[in-house]
Coordinates of C-alpha atoms and ligand atoms in Angstrom, one line a residue:
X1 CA 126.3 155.6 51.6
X2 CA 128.8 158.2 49.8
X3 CA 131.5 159.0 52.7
X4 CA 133.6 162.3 51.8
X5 CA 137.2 161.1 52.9
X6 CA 139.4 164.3 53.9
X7 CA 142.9 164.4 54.7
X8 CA 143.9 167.5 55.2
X9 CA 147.6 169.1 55.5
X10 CA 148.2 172.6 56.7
X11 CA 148.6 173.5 53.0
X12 CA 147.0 170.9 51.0
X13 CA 143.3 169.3 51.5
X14 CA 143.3 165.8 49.5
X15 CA 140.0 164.2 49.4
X16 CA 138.2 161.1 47.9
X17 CA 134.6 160.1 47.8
X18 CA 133.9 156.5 48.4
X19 CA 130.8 154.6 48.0
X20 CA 130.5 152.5 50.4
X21 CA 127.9 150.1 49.4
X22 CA 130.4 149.2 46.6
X23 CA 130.9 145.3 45.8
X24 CA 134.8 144.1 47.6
X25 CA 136.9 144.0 44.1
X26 CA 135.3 146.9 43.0
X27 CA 136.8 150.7 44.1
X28 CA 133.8 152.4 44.8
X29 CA 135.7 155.7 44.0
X30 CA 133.4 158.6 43.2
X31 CA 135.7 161.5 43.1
X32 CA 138.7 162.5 44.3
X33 CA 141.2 165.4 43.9
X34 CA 143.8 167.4 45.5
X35 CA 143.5 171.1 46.5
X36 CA 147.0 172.6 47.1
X37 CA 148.8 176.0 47.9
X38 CA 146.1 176.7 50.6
X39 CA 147.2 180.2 52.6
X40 CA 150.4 180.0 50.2
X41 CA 151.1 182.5 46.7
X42 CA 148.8 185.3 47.4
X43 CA 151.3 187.8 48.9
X44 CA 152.5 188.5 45.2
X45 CA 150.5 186.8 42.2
X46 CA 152.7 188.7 39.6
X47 CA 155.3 186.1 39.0
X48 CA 153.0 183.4 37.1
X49 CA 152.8 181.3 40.3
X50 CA 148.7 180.3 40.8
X51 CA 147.2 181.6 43.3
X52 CA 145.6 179.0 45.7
X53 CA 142.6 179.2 48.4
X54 CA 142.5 181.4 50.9
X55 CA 142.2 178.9 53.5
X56 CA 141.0 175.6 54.5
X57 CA 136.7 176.8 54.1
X58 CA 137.9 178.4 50.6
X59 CA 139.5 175.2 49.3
X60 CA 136.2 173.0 50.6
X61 CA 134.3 175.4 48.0
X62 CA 136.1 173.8 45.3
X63 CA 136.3 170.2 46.7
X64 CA 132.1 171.2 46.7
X65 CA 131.8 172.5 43.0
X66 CA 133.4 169.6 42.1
X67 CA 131.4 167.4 43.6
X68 CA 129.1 168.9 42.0
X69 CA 130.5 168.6 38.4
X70 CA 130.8 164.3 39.1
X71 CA 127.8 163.4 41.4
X72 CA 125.2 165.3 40.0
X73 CA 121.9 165.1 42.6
X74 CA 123.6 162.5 44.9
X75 CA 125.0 164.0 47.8
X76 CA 127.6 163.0 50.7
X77 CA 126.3 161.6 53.7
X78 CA 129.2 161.7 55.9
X79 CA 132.6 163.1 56.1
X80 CA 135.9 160.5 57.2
X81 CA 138.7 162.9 58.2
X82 CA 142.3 161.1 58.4
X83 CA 143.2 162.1 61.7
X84 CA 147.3 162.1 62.9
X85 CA 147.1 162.0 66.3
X86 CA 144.5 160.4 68.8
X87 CA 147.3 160.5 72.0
X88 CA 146.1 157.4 74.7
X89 CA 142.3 158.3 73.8
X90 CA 141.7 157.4 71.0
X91 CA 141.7 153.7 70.1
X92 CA 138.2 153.9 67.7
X93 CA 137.1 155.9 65.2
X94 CA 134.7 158.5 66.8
X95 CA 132.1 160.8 65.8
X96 CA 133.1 164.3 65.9
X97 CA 131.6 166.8 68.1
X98 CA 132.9 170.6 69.7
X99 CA 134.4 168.1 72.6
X100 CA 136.1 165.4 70.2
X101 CA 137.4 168.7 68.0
X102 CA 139.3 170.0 71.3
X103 CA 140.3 166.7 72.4
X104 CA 142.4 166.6 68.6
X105 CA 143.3 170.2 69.1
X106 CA 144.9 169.4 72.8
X107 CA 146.9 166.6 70.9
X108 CA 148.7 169.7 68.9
X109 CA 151.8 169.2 71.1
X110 CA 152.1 165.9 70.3
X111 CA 151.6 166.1 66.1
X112 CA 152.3 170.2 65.6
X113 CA 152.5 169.9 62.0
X114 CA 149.4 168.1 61.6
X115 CA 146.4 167.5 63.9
X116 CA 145.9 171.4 64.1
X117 CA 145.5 171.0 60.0
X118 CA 143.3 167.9 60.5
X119 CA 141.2 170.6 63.3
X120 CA 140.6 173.0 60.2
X121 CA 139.6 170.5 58.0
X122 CA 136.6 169.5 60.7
X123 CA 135.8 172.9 61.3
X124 CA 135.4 174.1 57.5
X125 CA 132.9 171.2 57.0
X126 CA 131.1 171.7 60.3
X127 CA 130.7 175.6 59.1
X128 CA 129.5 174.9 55.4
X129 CA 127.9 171.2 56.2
X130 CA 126.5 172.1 59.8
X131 CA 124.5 168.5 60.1
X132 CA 126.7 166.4 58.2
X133 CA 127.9 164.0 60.8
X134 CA 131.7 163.8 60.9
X135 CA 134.2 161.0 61.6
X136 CA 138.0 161.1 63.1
X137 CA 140.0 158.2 62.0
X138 CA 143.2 157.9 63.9
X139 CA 146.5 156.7 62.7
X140 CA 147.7 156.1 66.1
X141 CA 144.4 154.3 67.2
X142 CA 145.2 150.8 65.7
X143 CA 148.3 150.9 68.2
X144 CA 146.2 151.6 71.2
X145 CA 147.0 147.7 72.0
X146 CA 150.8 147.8 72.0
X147 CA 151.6 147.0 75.7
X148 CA 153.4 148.8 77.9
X149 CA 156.7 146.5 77.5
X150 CA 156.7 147.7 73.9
X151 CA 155.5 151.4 74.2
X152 CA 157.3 152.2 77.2
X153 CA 160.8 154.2 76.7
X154 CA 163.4 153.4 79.3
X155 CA 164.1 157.0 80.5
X156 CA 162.4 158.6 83.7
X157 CA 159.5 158.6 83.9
X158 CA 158.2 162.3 83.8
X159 CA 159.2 162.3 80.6
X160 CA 156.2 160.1 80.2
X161 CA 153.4 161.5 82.5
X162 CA 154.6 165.2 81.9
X163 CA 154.9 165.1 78.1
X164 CA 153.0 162.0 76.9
X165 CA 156.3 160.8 75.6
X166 CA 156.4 157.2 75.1
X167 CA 155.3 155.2 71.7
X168 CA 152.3 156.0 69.8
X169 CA 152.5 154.7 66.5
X170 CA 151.6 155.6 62.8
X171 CA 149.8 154.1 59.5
X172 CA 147.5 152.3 61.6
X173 CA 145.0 153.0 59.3
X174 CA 146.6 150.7 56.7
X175 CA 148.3 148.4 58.9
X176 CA 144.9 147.2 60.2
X177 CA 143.3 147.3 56.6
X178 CA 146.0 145.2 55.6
X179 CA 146.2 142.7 58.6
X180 CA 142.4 141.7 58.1
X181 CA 143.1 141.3 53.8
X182 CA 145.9 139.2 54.6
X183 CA 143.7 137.7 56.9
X184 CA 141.5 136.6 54.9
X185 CA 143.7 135.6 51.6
X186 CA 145.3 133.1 54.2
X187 CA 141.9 131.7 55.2
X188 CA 142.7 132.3 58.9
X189 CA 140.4 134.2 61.1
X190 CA 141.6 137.7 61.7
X191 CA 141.6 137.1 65.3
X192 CA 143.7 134.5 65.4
X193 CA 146.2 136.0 62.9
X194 CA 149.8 136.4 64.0
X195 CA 152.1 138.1 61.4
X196 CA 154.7 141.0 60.4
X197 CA 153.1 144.0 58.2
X198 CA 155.3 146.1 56.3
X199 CA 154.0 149.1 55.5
X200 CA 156.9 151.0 52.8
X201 CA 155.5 154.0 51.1
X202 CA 157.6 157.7 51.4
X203 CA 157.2 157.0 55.0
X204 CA 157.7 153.5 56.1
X205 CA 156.7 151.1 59.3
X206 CA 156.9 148.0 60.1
X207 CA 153.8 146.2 62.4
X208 CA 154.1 143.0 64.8
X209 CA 150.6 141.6 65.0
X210 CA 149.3 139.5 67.5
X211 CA 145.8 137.6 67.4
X212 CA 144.8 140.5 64.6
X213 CA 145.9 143.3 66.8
X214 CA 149.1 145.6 66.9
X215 CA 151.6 144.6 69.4
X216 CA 154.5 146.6 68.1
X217 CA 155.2 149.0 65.9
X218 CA 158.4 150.7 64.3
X219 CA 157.2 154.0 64.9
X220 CA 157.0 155.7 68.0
X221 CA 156.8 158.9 69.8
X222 CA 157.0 160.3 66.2
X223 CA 157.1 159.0 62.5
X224 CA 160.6 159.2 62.6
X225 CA 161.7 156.0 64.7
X226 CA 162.2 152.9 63.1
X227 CA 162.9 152.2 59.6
X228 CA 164.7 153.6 56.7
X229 CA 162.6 155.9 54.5
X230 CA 162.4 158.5 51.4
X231 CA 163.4 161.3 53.8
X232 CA 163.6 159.9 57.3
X233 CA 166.9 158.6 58.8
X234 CA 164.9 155.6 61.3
X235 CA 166.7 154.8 64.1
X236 CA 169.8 156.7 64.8
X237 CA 171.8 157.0 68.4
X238 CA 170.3 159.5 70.1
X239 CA 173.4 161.0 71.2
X240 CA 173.6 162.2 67.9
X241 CA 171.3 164.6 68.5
X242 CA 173.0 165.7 71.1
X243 CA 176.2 166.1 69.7
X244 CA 174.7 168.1 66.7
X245 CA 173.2 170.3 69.5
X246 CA 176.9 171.3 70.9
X247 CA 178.2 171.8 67.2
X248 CA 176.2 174.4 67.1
X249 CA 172.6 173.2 65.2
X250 CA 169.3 174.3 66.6
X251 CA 166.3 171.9 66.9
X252 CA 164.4 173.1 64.0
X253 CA 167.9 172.4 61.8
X254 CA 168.3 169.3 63.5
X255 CA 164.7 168.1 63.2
X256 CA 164.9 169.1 59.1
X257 CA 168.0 166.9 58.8
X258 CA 166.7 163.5 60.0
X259 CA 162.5 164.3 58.9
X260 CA 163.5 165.7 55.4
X261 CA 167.2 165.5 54.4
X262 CA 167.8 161.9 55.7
X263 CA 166.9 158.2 54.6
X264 CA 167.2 156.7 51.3
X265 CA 167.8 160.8 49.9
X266 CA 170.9 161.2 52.0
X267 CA 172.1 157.5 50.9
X268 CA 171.5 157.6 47.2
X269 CA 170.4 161.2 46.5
X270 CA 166.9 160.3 45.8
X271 CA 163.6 159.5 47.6
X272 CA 162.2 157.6 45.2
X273 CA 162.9 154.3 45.2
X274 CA 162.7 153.2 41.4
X275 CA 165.3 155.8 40.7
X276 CA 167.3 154.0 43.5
X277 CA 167.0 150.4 42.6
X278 CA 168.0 151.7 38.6
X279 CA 171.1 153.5 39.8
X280 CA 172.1 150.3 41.9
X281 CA 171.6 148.0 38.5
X282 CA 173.4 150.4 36.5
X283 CA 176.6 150.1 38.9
X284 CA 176.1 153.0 41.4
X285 CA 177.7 151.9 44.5
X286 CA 176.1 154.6 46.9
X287 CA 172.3 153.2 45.6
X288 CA 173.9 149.6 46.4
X289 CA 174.7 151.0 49.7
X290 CA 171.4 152.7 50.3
X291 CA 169.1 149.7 49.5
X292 CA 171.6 147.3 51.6
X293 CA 170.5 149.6 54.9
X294 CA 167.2 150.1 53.9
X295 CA 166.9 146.2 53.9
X296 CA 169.5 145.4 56.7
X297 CA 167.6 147.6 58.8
X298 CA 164.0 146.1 57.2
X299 CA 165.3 142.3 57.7
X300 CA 166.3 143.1 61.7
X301 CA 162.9 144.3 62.6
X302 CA 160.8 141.6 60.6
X303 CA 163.4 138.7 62.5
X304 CA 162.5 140.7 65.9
X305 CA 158.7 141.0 65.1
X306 CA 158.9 137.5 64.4
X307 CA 159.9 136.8 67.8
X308 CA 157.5 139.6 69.2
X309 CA 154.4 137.5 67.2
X310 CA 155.3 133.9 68.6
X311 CA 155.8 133.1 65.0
X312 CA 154.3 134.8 62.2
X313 CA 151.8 133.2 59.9
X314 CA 153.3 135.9 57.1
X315 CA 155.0 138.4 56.1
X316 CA 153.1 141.3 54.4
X317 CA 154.0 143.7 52.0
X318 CA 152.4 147.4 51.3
X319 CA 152.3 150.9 49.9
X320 CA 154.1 152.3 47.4
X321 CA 157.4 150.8 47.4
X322 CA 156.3 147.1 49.0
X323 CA 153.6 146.8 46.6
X324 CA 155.8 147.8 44.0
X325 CA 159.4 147.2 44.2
X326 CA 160.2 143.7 43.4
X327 CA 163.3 144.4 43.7
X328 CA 163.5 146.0 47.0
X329 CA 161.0 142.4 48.6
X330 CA 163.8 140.8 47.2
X331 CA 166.7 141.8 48.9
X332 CA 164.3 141.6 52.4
X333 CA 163.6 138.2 50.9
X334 CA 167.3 137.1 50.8
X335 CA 168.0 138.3 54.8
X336 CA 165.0 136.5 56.0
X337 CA 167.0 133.5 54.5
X338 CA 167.8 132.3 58.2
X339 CA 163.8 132.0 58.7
X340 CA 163.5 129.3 56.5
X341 CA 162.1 132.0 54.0
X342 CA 161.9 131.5 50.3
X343 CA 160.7 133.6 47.8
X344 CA 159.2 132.6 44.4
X345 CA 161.3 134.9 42.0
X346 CA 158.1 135.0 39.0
X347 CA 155.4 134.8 41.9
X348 CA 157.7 138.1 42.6
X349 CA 157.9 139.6 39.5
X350 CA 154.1 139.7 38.5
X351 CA 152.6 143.1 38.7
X352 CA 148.7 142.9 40.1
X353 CA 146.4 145.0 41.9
X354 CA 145.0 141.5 43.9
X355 CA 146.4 140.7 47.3
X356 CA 148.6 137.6 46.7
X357 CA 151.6 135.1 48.1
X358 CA 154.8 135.7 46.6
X359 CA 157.1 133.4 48.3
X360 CA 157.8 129.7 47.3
X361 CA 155.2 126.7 48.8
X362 CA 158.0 125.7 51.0
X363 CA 158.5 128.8 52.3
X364 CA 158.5 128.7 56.2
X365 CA 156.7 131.8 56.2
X366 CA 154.4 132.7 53.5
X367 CA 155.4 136.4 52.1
X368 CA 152.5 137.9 50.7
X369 CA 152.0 141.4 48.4
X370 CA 148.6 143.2 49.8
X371 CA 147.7 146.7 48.5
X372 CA 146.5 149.2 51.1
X373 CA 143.9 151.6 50.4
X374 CA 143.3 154.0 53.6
X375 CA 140.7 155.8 52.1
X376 CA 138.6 152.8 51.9
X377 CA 139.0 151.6 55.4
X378 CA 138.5 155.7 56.5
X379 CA 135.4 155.7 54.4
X380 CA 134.0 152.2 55.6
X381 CA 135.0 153.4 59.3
X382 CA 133.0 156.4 59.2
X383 CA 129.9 154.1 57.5
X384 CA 129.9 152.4 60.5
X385 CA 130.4 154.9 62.7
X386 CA 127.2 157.3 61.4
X387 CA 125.1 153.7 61.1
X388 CA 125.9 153.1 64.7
X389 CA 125.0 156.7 65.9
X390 CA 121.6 156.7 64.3
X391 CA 120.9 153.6 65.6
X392 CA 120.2 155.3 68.6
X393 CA 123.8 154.5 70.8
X394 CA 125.4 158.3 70.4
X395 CA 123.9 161.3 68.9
X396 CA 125.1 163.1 65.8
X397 CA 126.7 166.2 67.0
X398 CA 128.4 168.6 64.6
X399 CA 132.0 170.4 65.5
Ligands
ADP1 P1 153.3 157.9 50.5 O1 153.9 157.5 51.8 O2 153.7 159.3 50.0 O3 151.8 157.6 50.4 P2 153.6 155.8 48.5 O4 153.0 154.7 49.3 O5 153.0 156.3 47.3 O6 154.1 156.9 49.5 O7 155.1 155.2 48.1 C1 156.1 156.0 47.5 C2 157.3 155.1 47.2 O8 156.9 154.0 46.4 C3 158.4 155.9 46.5 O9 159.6 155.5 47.0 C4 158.3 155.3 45.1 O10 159.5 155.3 44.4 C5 157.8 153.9 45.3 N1 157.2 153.3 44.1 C6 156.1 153.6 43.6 N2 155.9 152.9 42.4 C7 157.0 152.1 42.3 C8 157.4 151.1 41.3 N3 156.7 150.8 40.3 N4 158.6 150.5 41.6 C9 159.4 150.8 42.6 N5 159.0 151.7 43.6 C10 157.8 152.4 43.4

């Protein structure tokens, strides 16, 4: 089956095709590409700026005569959207239809910047593809087992049943991807797999998991909560807030500062962490600084998913930076000293695509280094999904 995976943003559609039947170690990617500048640069066109798609239906004609270019006669049989926001629904993958596409679209509140982009992307494909089944995969929906002892905020409780604040959850997508890998490189059933998952790309979480399932999560009513990250201050007081409020900041300003102008940026100048950790080698105290909070912070909520886990069988490393960084695993590395934890320093430093251990056989908890790829789990989700539906269970609908 050739699953279409879509992730769209309100300006940018990125998409991927996956072939599903694909063998495990190989990639099965078809295609994949990244349409940007949607709705922006067509007010003037003189100044040498490209002009991009109209909209969201204008960029899938290009993401189609591509397609076209690379697959030839083989055609998609499905479409996997990455999905934001599924609120308390959604705990599955589902098969779109007009009633799933409002359900998303009521969720807007909760996601503003993205689930209304993720409700274009459905509706261009439903209007040019108007039988090819779609698929929502949530980000949230891999939380949807987080108990109320860890979701729940402790402020009253309107807050809650009036605004659906409480904790949601992100990157659930690769935090489950990952759990089951690691899994499976430790031999243990996924079920019965208790561990931490460290998921540290631009944005960052960590995961507690419990018998295979998530039962805490550093993110919460938004992706802001929790760690340190490229942009993204993590936890803060809230009072903060507040007190920017009475200087005289308005929410948007205050909401730019600790989303976009915050984190590793603020500490060190720059969001990308190989420019950070080369700055700190080279001497430059405020990198030292920013990778001593990032991993301060990082250390804390690994010790107190330990304890939320009953003992993790490992700790997991992922994305960009925890794929990546040897450097950055081992300053974690060092804190979790107090675990019994010990890194193996050339385990550490090998670069490789396979998921693998990287801590010392002694180690009381095995650290392991597992590569994510969401648009694999999206497009195997949405294979099983369609196979499910036309055996019979649910019927195809279109959005
Ligand atoms: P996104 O959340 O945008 O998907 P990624 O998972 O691609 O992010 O992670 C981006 C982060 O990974 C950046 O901080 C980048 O510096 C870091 N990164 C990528 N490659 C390396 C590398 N070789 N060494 C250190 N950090 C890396």
């Amino acid at each position: 089956m050739l699953v279409l995976v879509i992730n769209s943003g309100s300006s940018s559609l990125k998409y991927q095709v996956r072939d599903v039947s694909a063998h495990e170690h190989e990639a099965g990617v078809l295609a994949e590409g990244l349409i940007e500048r949607i709705g922006v640069g067509n007010g003037g066109g003189g100044d040498g700026e490209p002009i991009g798609p109209r909209d969201h239906a204008e960029a899938l004609e290009l993401v189609d005569a591509r397609l076209h270019e690379v697959l030839g006669d083989r055609t998609v049989d499905a479409v996997g959207h990455r999905v934001v926001h599924g609120g308390e629904r959604f705990a599955e993958p589902v098969l779109v239809d007009h009633e799933i596409t409002r359900a998303i679209e009521r969720l807007n509140p909760l996601a503003p910047l993205h689930n209304p982009a993720n409700v274009l992307g459905i509706r261009a494909i439903a209007e040019k593809w108007p039988t090819m089944p779609q698929v929502a995969v949530f980000d949230t929906a891999f939380h949807r087992s987080i108990p109320e002892h860890a979701w729940r905020y402790a402020v009253p409780d309107w807050l809650y049943s009036r605004h659906g604040i409480r904790r949601y959850g992100f990157h659930g997508t690769s935090h489950q991807y990952v759990a089951h890998r690691a899994a499976q490189l430790l031999g243990i059933p996924e079920e019965e797999f208790d561990g931490v998952i460290l998921h540290l790309g631009n944005g960052a979480s960590a995961t507690a998991i419990q018998g295979g399932k998530s039962v805490d999560t550093s993110m919460g009513f938004t992706p802001l909560e929790g760690l340190v990250m490229g942009t993204r201050s993590g936890d803060i007081d809230p009072s903060i807030l507040v007190f920017l409020g009475r200087q005289g900041m308005n929410p948007d300003e205050i909401d730019a500062l600790l989303n976009r102008e915050s984190g590793l940026k603020a500490l060190a100048g720059s969001n990308d962490m190989r420019s950070v950790v080369e700055a700190a080698e080279s001497g430059d105290e405020a990198a030292r600084t920013a990778l001593a909070v990032a991993s301060y912070r990082l250390a804390k909520y690994v010790g107190a998913y330990h304890v939320a886990v009953g003992g993790a069988h490992a700790v997991v490393f992922t994305a960009g930076i925890g794929e990546n960084s040897g450097a950055f695993r081992a300053l974690v590395a060092e804190r979790l000293g107090a675990l019994g934890v010990e890194l193996d320093d050339a385990l550490n430093a090998e670069r490789s695509k396979e998921p693998r251990v990287i801590s010392a056989p002694g180690s009381a908890i095995p650290l392991l280094v597992v590569p994510t790829d969401e648009e694999r789990a999206i497009a195997e989700a949405t294979a099983t999904v369609v196979e499910r539906a036309s055996a019979g269970s649910q019927p195809v609908g279109s959005a």
